[in-house]
Structure formats: C-alpha cells, structure tokens
Tab-separated table of C-alpha atoms in Angstrom:
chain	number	residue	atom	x	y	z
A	8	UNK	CA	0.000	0.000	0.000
A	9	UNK	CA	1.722	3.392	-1.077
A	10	UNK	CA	2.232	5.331	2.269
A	11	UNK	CA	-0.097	8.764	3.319
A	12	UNK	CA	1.011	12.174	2.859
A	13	UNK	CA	1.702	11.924	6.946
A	14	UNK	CA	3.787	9.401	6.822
A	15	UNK	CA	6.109	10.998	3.590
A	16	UNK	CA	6.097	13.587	6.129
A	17	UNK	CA	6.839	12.167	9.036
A	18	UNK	CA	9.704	10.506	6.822
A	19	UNK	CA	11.136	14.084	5.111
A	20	UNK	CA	11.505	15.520	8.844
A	21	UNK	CA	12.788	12.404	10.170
A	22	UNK	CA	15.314	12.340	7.315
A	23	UNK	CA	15.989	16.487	8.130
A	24	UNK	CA	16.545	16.042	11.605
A	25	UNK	CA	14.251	18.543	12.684
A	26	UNK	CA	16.529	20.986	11.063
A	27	UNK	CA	16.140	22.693	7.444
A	28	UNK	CA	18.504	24.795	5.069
A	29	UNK	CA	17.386	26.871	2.446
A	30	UNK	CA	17.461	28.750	-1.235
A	31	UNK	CA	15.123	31.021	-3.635
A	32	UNK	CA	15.290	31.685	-6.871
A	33	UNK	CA	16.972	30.177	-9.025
A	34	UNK	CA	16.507	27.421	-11.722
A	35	UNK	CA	15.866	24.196	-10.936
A	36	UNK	CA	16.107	20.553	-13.104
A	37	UNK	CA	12.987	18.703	-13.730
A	38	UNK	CA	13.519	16.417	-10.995
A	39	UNK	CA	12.365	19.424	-8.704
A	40	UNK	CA	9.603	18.764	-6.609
A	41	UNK	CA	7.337	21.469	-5.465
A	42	UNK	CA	6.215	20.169	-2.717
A	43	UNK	CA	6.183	22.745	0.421
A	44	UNK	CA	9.066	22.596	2.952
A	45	UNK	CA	8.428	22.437	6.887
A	46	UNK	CA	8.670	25.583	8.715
A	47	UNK	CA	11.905	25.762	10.344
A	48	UNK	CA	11.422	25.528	14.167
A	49	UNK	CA	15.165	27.278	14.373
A	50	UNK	CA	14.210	30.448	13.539
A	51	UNK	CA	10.725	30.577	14.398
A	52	UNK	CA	9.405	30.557	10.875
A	53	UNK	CA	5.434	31.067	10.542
A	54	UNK	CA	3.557	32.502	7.284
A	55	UNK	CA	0.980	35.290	8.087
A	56	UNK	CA	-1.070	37.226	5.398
A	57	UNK	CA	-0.374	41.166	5.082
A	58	UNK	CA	-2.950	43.476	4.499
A	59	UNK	CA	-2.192	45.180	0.938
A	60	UNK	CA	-3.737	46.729	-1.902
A	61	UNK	CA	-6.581	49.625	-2.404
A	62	UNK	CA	-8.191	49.586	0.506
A	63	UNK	CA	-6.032	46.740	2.051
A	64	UNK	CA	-8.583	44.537	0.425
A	65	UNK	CA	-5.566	42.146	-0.401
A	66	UNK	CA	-3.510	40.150	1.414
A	67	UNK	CA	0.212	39.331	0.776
A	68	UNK	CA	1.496	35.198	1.644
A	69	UNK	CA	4.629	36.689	4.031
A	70	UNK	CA	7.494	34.702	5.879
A	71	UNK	CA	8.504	35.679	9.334
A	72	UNK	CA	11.751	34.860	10.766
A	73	UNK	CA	12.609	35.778	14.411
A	74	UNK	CA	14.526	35.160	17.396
A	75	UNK	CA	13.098	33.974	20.322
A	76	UNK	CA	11.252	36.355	22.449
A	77	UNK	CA	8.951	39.704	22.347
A	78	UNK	CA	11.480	42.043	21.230
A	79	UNK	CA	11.466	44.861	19.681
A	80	UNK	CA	13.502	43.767	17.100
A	81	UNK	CA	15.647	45.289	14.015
A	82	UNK	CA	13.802	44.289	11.157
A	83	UNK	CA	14.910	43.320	7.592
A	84	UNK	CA	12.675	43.378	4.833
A	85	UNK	CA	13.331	41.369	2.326
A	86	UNK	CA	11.649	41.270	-1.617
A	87	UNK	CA	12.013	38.153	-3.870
A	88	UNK	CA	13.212	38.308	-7.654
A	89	UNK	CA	10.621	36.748	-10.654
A	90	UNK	CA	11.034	33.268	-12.193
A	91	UNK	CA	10.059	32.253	-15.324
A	92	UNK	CA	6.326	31.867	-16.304
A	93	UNK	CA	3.349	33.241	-14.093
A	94	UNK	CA	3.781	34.419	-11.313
A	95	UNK	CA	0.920	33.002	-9.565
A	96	UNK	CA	2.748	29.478	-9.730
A	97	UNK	CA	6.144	30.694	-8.078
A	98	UNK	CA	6.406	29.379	-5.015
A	99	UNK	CA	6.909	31.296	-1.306
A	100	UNK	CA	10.294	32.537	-1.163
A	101	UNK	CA	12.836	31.758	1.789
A	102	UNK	CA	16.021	33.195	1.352
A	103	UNK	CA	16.726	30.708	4.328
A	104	UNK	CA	20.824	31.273	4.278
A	105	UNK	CA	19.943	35.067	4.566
A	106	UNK	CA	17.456	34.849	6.888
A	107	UNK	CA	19.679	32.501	9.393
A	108	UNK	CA	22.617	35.117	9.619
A	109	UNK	CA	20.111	38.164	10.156
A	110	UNK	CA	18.174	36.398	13.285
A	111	UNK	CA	21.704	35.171	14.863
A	112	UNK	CA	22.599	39.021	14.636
A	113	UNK	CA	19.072	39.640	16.541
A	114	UNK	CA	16.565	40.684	13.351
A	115	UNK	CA	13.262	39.434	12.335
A	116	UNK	CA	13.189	39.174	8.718
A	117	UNK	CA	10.171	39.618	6.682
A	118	UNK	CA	9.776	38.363	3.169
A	119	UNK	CA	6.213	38.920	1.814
A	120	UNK	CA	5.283	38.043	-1.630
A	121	UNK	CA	3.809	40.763	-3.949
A	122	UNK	CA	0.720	40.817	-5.720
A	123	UNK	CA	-0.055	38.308	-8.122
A	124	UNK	CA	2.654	35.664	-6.568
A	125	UNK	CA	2.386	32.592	-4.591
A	126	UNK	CA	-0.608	32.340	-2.216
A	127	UNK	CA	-0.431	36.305	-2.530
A	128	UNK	CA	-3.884	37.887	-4.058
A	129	UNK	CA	-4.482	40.675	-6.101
A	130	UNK	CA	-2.979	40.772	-9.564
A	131	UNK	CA	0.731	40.543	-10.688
A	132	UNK	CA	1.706	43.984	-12.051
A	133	UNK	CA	3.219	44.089	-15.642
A	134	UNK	CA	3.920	47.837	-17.606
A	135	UNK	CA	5.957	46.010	-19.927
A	136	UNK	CA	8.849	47.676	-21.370
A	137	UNK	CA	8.623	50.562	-18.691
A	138	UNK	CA	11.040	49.837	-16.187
A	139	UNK	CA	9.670	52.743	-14.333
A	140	UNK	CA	6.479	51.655	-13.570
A	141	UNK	CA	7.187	48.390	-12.979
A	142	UNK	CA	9.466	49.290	-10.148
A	143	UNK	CA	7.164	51.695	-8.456
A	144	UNK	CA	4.597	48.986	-9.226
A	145	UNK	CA	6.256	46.608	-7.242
A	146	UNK	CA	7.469	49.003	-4.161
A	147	UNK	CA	3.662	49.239	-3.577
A	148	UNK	CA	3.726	46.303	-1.950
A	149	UNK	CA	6.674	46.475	-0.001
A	150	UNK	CA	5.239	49.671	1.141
A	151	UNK	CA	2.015	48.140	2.177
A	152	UNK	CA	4.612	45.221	4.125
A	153	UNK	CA	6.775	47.689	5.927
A	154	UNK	CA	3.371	49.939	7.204
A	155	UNK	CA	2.409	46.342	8.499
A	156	UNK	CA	5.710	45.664	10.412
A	157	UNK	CA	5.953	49.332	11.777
A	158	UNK	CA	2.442	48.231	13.857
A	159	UNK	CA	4.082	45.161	15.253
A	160	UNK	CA	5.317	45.142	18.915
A	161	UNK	CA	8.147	42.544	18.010
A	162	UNK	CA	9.455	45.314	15.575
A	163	UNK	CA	11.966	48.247	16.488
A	164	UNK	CA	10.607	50.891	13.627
A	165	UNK	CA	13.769	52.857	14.409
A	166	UNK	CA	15.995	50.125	12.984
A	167	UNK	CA	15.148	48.545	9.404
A	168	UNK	CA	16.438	47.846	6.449
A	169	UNK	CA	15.096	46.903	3.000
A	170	UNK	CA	16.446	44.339	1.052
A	171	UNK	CA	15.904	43.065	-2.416
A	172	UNK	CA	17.026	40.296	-4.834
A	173	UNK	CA	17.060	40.595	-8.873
A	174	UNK	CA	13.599	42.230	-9.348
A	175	UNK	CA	13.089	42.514	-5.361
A	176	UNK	CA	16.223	44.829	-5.498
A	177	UNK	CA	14.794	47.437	-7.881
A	178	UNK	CA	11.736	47.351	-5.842
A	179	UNK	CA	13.409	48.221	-3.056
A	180	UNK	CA	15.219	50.783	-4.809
A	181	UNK	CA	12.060	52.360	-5.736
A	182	UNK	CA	11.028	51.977	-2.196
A	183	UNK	CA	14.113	54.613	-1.258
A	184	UNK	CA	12.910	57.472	-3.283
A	185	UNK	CA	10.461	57.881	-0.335
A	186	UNK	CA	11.464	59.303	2.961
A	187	UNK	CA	10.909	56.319	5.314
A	188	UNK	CA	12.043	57.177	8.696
A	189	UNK	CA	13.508	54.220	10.749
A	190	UNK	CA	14.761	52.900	7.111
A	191	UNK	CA	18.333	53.251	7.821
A	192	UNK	CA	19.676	51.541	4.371
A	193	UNK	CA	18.981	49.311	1.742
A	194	UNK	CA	20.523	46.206	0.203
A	195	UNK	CA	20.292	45.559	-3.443
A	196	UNK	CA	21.598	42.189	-4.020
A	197	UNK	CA	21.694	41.982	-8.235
A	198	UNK	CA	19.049	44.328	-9.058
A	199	UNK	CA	16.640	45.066	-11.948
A	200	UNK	CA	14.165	43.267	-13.900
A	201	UNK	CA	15.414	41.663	-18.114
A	202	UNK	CA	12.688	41.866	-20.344
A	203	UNK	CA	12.879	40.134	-23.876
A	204	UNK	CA	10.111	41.634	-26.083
A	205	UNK	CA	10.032	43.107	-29.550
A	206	UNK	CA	11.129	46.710	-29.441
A	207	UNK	CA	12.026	46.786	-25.902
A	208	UNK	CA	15.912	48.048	-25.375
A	209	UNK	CA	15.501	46.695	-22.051
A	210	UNK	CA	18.929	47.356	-20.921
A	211	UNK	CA	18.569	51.500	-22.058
A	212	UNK	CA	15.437	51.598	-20.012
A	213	UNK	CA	16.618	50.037	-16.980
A	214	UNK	CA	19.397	52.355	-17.537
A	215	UNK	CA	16.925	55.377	-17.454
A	216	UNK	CA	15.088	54.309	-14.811
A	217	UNK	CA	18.498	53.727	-12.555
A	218	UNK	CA	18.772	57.680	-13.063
A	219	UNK	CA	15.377	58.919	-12.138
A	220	UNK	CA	15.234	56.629	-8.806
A	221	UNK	CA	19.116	58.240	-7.767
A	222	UNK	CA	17.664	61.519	-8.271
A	223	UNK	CA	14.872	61.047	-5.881
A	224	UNK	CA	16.841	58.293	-3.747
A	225	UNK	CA	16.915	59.184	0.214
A	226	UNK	CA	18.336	55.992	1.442
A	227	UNK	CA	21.434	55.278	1.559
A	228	UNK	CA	22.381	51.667	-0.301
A	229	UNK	CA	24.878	48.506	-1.058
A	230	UNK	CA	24.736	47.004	-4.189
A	231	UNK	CA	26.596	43.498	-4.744
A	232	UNK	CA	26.947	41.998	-8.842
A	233	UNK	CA	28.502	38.975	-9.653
A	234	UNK	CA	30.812	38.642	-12.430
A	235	UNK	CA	29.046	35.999	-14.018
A	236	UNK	CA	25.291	37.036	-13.399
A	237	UNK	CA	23.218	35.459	-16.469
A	238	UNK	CA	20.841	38.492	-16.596
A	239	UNK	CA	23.024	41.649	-15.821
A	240	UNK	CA	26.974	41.543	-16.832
A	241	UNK	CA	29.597	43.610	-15.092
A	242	UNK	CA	29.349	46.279	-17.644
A	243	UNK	CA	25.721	46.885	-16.999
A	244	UNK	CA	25.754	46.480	-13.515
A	245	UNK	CA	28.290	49.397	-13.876
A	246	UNK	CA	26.211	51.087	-15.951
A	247	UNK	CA	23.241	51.155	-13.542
A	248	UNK	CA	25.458	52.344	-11.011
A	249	UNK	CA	26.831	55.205	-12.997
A	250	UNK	CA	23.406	55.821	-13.975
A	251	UNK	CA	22.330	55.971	-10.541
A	252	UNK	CA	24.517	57.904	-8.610
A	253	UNK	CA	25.659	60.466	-11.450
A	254	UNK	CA	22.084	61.535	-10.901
A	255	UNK	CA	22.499	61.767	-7.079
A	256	UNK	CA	21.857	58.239	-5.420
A	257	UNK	CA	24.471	57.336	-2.259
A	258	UNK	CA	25.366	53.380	-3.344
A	259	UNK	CA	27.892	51.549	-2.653
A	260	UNK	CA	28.988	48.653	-5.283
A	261	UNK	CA	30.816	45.194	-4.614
A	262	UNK	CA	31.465	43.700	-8.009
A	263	UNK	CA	32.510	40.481	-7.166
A	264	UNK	CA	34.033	37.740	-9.608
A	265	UNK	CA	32.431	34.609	-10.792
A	266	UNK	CA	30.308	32.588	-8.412
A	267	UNK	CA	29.676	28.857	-9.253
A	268	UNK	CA	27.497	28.734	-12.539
A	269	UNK	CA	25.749	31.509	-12.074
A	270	UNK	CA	26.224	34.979	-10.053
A	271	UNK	CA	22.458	35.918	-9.769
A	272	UNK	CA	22.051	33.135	-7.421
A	273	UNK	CA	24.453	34.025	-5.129
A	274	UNK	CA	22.059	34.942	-2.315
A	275	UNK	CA	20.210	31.774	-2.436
A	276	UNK	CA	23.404	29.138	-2.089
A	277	UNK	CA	24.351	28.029	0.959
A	278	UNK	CA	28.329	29.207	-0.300
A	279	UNK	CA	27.203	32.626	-1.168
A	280	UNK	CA	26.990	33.615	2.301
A	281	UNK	CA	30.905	33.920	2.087
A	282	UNK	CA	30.420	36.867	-0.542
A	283	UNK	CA	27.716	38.817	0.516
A	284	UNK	CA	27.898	38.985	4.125
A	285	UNK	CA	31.578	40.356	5.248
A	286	UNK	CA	30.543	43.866	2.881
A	287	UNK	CA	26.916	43.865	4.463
A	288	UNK	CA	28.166	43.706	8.024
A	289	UNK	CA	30.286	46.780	7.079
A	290	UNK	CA	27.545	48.430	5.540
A	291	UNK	CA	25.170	47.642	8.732
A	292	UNK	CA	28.131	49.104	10.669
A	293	UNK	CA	28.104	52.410	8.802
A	294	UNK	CA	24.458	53.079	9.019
A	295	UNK	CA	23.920	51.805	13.088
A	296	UNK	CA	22.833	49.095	12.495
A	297	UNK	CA	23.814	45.753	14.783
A	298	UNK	CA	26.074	43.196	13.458
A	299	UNK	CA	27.095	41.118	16.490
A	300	UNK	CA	25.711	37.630	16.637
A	301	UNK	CA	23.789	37.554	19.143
A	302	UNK	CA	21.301	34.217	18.439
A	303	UNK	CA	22.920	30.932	18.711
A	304	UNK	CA	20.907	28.834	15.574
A	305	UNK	CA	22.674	25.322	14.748
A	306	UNK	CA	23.252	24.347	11.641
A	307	UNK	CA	21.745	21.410	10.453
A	308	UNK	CA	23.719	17.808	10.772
A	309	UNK	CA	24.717	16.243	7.204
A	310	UNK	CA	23.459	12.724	7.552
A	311	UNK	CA	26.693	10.783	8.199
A	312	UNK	CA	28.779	9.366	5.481
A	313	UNK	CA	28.945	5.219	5.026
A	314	UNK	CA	30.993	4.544	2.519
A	315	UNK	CA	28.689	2.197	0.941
A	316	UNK	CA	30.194	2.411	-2.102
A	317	UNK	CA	32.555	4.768	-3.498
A	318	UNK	CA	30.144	8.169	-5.153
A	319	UNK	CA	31.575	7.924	-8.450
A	320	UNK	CA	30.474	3.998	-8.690
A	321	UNK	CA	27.678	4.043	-10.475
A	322	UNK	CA	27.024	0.543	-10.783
A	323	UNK	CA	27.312	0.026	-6.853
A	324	UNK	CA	23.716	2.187	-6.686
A	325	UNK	CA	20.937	-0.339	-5.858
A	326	UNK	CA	17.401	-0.524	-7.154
A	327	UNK	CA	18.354	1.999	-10.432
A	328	UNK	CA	17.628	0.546	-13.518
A	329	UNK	CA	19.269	2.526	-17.322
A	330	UNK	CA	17.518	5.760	-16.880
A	331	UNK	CA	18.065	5.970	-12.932
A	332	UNK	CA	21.667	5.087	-13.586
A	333	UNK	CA	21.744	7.900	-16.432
A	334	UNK	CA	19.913	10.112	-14.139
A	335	UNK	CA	22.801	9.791	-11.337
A	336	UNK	CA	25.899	10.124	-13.916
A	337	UNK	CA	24.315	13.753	-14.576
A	338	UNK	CA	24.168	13.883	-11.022
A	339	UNK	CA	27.322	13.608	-9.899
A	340	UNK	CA	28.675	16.641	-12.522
A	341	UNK	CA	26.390	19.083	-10.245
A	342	UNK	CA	27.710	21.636	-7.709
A	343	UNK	CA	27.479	21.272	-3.867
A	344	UNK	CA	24.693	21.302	-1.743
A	345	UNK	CA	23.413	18.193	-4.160
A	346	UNK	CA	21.376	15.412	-2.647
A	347	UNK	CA	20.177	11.836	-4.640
A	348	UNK	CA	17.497	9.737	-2.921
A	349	UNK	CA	16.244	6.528	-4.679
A	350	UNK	CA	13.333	3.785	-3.753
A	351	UNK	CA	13.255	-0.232	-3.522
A	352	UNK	CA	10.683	0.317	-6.376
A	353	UNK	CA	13.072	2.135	-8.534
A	354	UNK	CA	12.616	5.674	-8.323
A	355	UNK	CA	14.795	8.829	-7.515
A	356	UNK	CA	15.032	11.873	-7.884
A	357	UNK	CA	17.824	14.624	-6.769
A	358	UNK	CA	18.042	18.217	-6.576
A	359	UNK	CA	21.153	20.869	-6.239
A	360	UNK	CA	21.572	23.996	-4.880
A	361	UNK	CA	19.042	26.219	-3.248
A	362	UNK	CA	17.001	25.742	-0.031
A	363	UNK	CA	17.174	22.080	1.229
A	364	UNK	CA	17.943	19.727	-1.583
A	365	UNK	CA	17.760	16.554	0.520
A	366	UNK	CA	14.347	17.331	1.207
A	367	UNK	CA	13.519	18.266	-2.217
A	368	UNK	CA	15.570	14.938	-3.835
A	369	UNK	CA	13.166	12.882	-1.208
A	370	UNK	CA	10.312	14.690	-1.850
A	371	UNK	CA	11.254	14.361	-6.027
A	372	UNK	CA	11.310	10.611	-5.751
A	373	UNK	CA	8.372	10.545	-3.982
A	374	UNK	CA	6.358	11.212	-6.550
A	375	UNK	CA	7.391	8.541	-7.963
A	376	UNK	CA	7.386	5.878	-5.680
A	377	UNK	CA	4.738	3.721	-4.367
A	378	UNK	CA	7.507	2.749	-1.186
A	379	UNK	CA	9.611	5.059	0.974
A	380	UNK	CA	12.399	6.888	-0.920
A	381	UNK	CA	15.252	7.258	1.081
A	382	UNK	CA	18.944	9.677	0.506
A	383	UNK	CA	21.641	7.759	-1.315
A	384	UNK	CA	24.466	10.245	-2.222
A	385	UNK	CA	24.503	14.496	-0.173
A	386	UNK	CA	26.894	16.551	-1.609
A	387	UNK	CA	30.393	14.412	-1.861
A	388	UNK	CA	29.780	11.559	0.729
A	389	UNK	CA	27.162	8.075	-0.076
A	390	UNK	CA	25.019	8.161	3.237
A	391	UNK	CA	23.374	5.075	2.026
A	392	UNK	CA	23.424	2.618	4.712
A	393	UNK	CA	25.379	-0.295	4.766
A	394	UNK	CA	24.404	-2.600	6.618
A	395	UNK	CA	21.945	-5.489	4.405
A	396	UNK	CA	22.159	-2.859	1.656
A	397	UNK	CA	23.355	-5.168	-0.485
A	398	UNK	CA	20.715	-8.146	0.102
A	399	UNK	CA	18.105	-5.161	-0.080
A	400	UNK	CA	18.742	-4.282	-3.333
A	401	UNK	CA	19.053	-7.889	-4.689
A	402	UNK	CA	15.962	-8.447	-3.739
A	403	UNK	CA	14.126	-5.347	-4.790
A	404	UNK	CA	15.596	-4.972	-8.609
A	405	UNK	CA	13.502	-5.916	-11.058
C-alpha cells in the first residue's frame, strides 16, 4: 500500500533532523519537486497574510523569521526576484541562508510576496517595457509590508532595512525614493528586472530608470553583482550604477568575480553567504545598524557518510535501472549542496543547490514511488546505509 502524505512527512523531517537549510530563486532541473518545505522551528518561521492593496482589500502570503522572544527587534525586509512563467505558480520565497545570519545578529526578517505571486492575491503587475512603472509597481507592496511591520510590537521601527534580490532589489530601490524614517539603508543584491520583447531596449530603459530613482533616492544603499550574473553583466551592472549615482543616489557597489554557474544566485546558495555577508556587516556598521551575533541557531547535521560504495560507482547504486543510472551520472557533474534519494521500487530523484535539496531529492522521488524513498548520495559523501544494503537491493531490482 503506497504510504499517506503523513507518513512521507513524518519521513522528510525524520530524514531532516528537525533541522532545514534553504534557497530562492533560481533554476531548478525537472527532478524538482514542489512540494512545500516544513517551517523551520530554528528560527521561528510562521507565514501570516499582510494586508495590501486599495483599501487593504488584499492580502500578501509573508514569511517571518525571528529570534526567540517579544522584542522589539531590528527588522529586515526582504523582496524576492521573478522566475520564469506566471507568477501566480512561483512558489513562497525563503532566502533561508539570509534569513539565518540576520536572526543570529538579533533581526526578524520579513519576506512577503507581492501581488499576483504565490498564495499572494491581487494581480501581478506588468507595464511592460517601462522599467519605471514596474518598479514603483512593485514598491507598492513592499510599502504596504513595511506599514504592516511598523504596527508590530516585536518590531523596532527605528531600525530597518530593506532588502531586495534581482527584481526585489529594484523594488526596493524604488522603495528609497520615499522618505521612510527608521529605514536606515537598503541592500540591493543583483538588481533590476530583463525583459525580452520586440522593441524593448531593455537594458537602455533600466538604464533610465536607474537615473530617475538616484535623483529622488533618500536611502542610503549597497549594491553586490557577480561577475558571471546570467541576466546583468559587469558592464551593466556598472552602468546602472553610474546611472544611478551620477544623478544623485548614495550606493555603494561590490562587483565580485564569478560565483559557481551563475552569479544571480548568489544569495540563495548556501556558499554565497561567504560573498555577501563580510561587505553587508560593514555596511550595517556604517548606518547603526547591529552586526554582532547575538542568536545561537545550529546548523543542520549532514546525515553521516557510510561509505557504501565509493560516489563515483555508479554501478554500486541499488534498485536503479538505465535511466536511474543515467539520471545519477548527470548527477554527480552538479555543484554542492546536491542530494540523490532513490526507492526499492526504482525511483529517484535529486536536486542541487538552493534551499534544502535533501528534502527536495526525497520529496522528487516521492512522486514517484509507491515505497519510501530514502537519501543515497549528499553533496560528496554516499550516506546510504550499509548494513543489508546489499541483500536489499538484490531483492528489490527488477
């Protein structure tokens, strides 16, 4: 009998330890599950709804992060990027790796989701080619989050700073042309939006638009671009910058080299945190804001390694049959944090990078599989266990 939902449940925690990491957007292979991760109990993670919108007639799906305690806390507010395709089908946003370093330095960290994404309602706004509106579009919401957080007891108002990835940083860019007091700075972590359309010189207009939000800008920002970023290269990053503060804006910029594959995911990976936080702290030190750890939040344990088999032996998996075995050669070419899990009926599934990709690999295979999938290979050790492995997967090939 295939087991419940509870039980696959029961089994992804079991297999997590209690414990979760974490990533946001970025692309992921089509062994991706979509399946929801747990709350992490480490930082205190719940999902509330804003009030947004005309007449705060909408409501915006937002994570919480926090330390333990009332507070008042220093709050960062943080604004997600756009994936591919609708937005009503990307998922909540986490930005766990992020959010873990801000609540051991003593923040709560808010990440809502705009209108038109996730579990967010109200419609996704879209003004095309102008770059303009489509930041000030966005900021709406992030305006509508941050009146929300100033009416929270668990917030300090006097300490906060906005934060944005890809399109979440232009947003928040747009956000600092209005005087916000208790905003203290703003973090723009590979900012601005691509748009591939017929007669849109996409690149000009962000350009434009760079210049109009430095002239009104009254925050005070960091700006970090990777020299590898798929959507904006070193020469327009500069660009935007030029284009910003020649027109007024205070920013900072960190261009940093290559990162991994791909430099606009830098905040999501669990080995970006390496980049991006040394230059934040210093920025958080310039505009009073705390940088001491001050939270103690464990990292989550790797599940041990058993040496099973060496990694690279592909025959040595059990159950896989051709395609599995294909499946795990492509596998082992991807970049750390990488998980594999596999099934006695034959399935797998893995994932890399990003938030948890043990728990997606599991929950991947699980789709799958009629019995219990379980994690073969995480990042460069097996953890399949040894013990009767072998006689296991005599008997359960087909």
């Amino acid at each position: 009998m295939p087991p419940t939902k509870s039980a696959i449940c029961h089994l992804l925690r079991r297999m997590l330890l209690g414990f979760l990491l974490g990533l946001p957007c970025m692309p992921l292979n089509a062994q991706l599950a979509h399946a929801p991760l747990p709350l992490d109990a480490r930082l205190n993670e719940q999902v509330i709804m804003v009030p947004a919108g005309d007449g705060l007639r909408d409501v915006l799906e937002t994570t919480v992060f926090r330390p333990a305690g009332p507070g008042p806390f220093p709050l960062l507010l943080m604004n997600h990027g756009k994936q591919a395709g609708p937005a009503r089908l990307q998922a909540r946003e986490r930005f766990i790796y992020m959010a873990t370093e801000f609540v051991r330095r003593g923040y709560a960290v808010m990440l809502p989701m705009r209108a038109g994404y996730a579990r967010s309602t109200g419609a996704y706004r879209d003004f095309g080619c102008d770059m303009l509106g489509n930041a000030q579009g966005q900021a709406r919401d992030v305006l509508a989050a941050l009146a929300y957080a100033r009416r929270q007891r668990w917030v300090d108002p006097e300490r906060i700073v906005v934060a944005g990835q890809s399109y979440g940083g232009m947003a928040a860019l747009a956000l600092a042309t209005r005087v916000l007091p208790g905003v203290r700075g703003v973090l723009n972590f590979a900012g601005g939006l691509r748009i591939d359309m017929p007669g849109c010189d996409w690149q000009g207009a962000l350009a434009k638009t760079f210049a109009t939000l430095g002239a009104y800008n009254h925050i005070p920002s960091l700006w970090l671009y990777g020299a590898n970023d798929s959507y904006f290269s070193p020469a327009l990053a500069r660009r935007l910058f030029n284009s910003f503060t020649g027109s007024g804006g205070r920013a900072q910029l960190l261009a940093y080299g290559p990162f991994k594959r791909d430099a606009h995911l830098t905040l999501g990976s669990r080995d970006g945190v390496a980049v991006w936080l040394p230059a934040t702290e210093r920025f958080l030190q310039q505009i009073g804001m705390p940088v001491r750890q001050v939270y103690r939040v464990a990292d989550a344990p790797p599940p041990p390694a058993t040496h099973f088999a060496p990694q690279d032996d592909i025959a040595a998996v059990p159950y896989l049959e051709e395609q599995g075995r294909a499946a795990y050669r492509v596998f082992l070419e991807k970049t750390a944090p990488r998980a594999f899990a596999l099934s006695a009926s034959g399935a797998w599934g893995w994932a890399e990078e990003g938030e948890s990709p043990d728990v997606r690999a599991l929950a991947s295979c699980q789709q799958r599989s009629s019995l219990p999938c379980q994690l073969y290979s995480v990042d460069e050790s097996v953890v399949w266990p040894v013990a009767g492995a072998s006689a296991r997967a005599a008997g359960g090939a087909q």
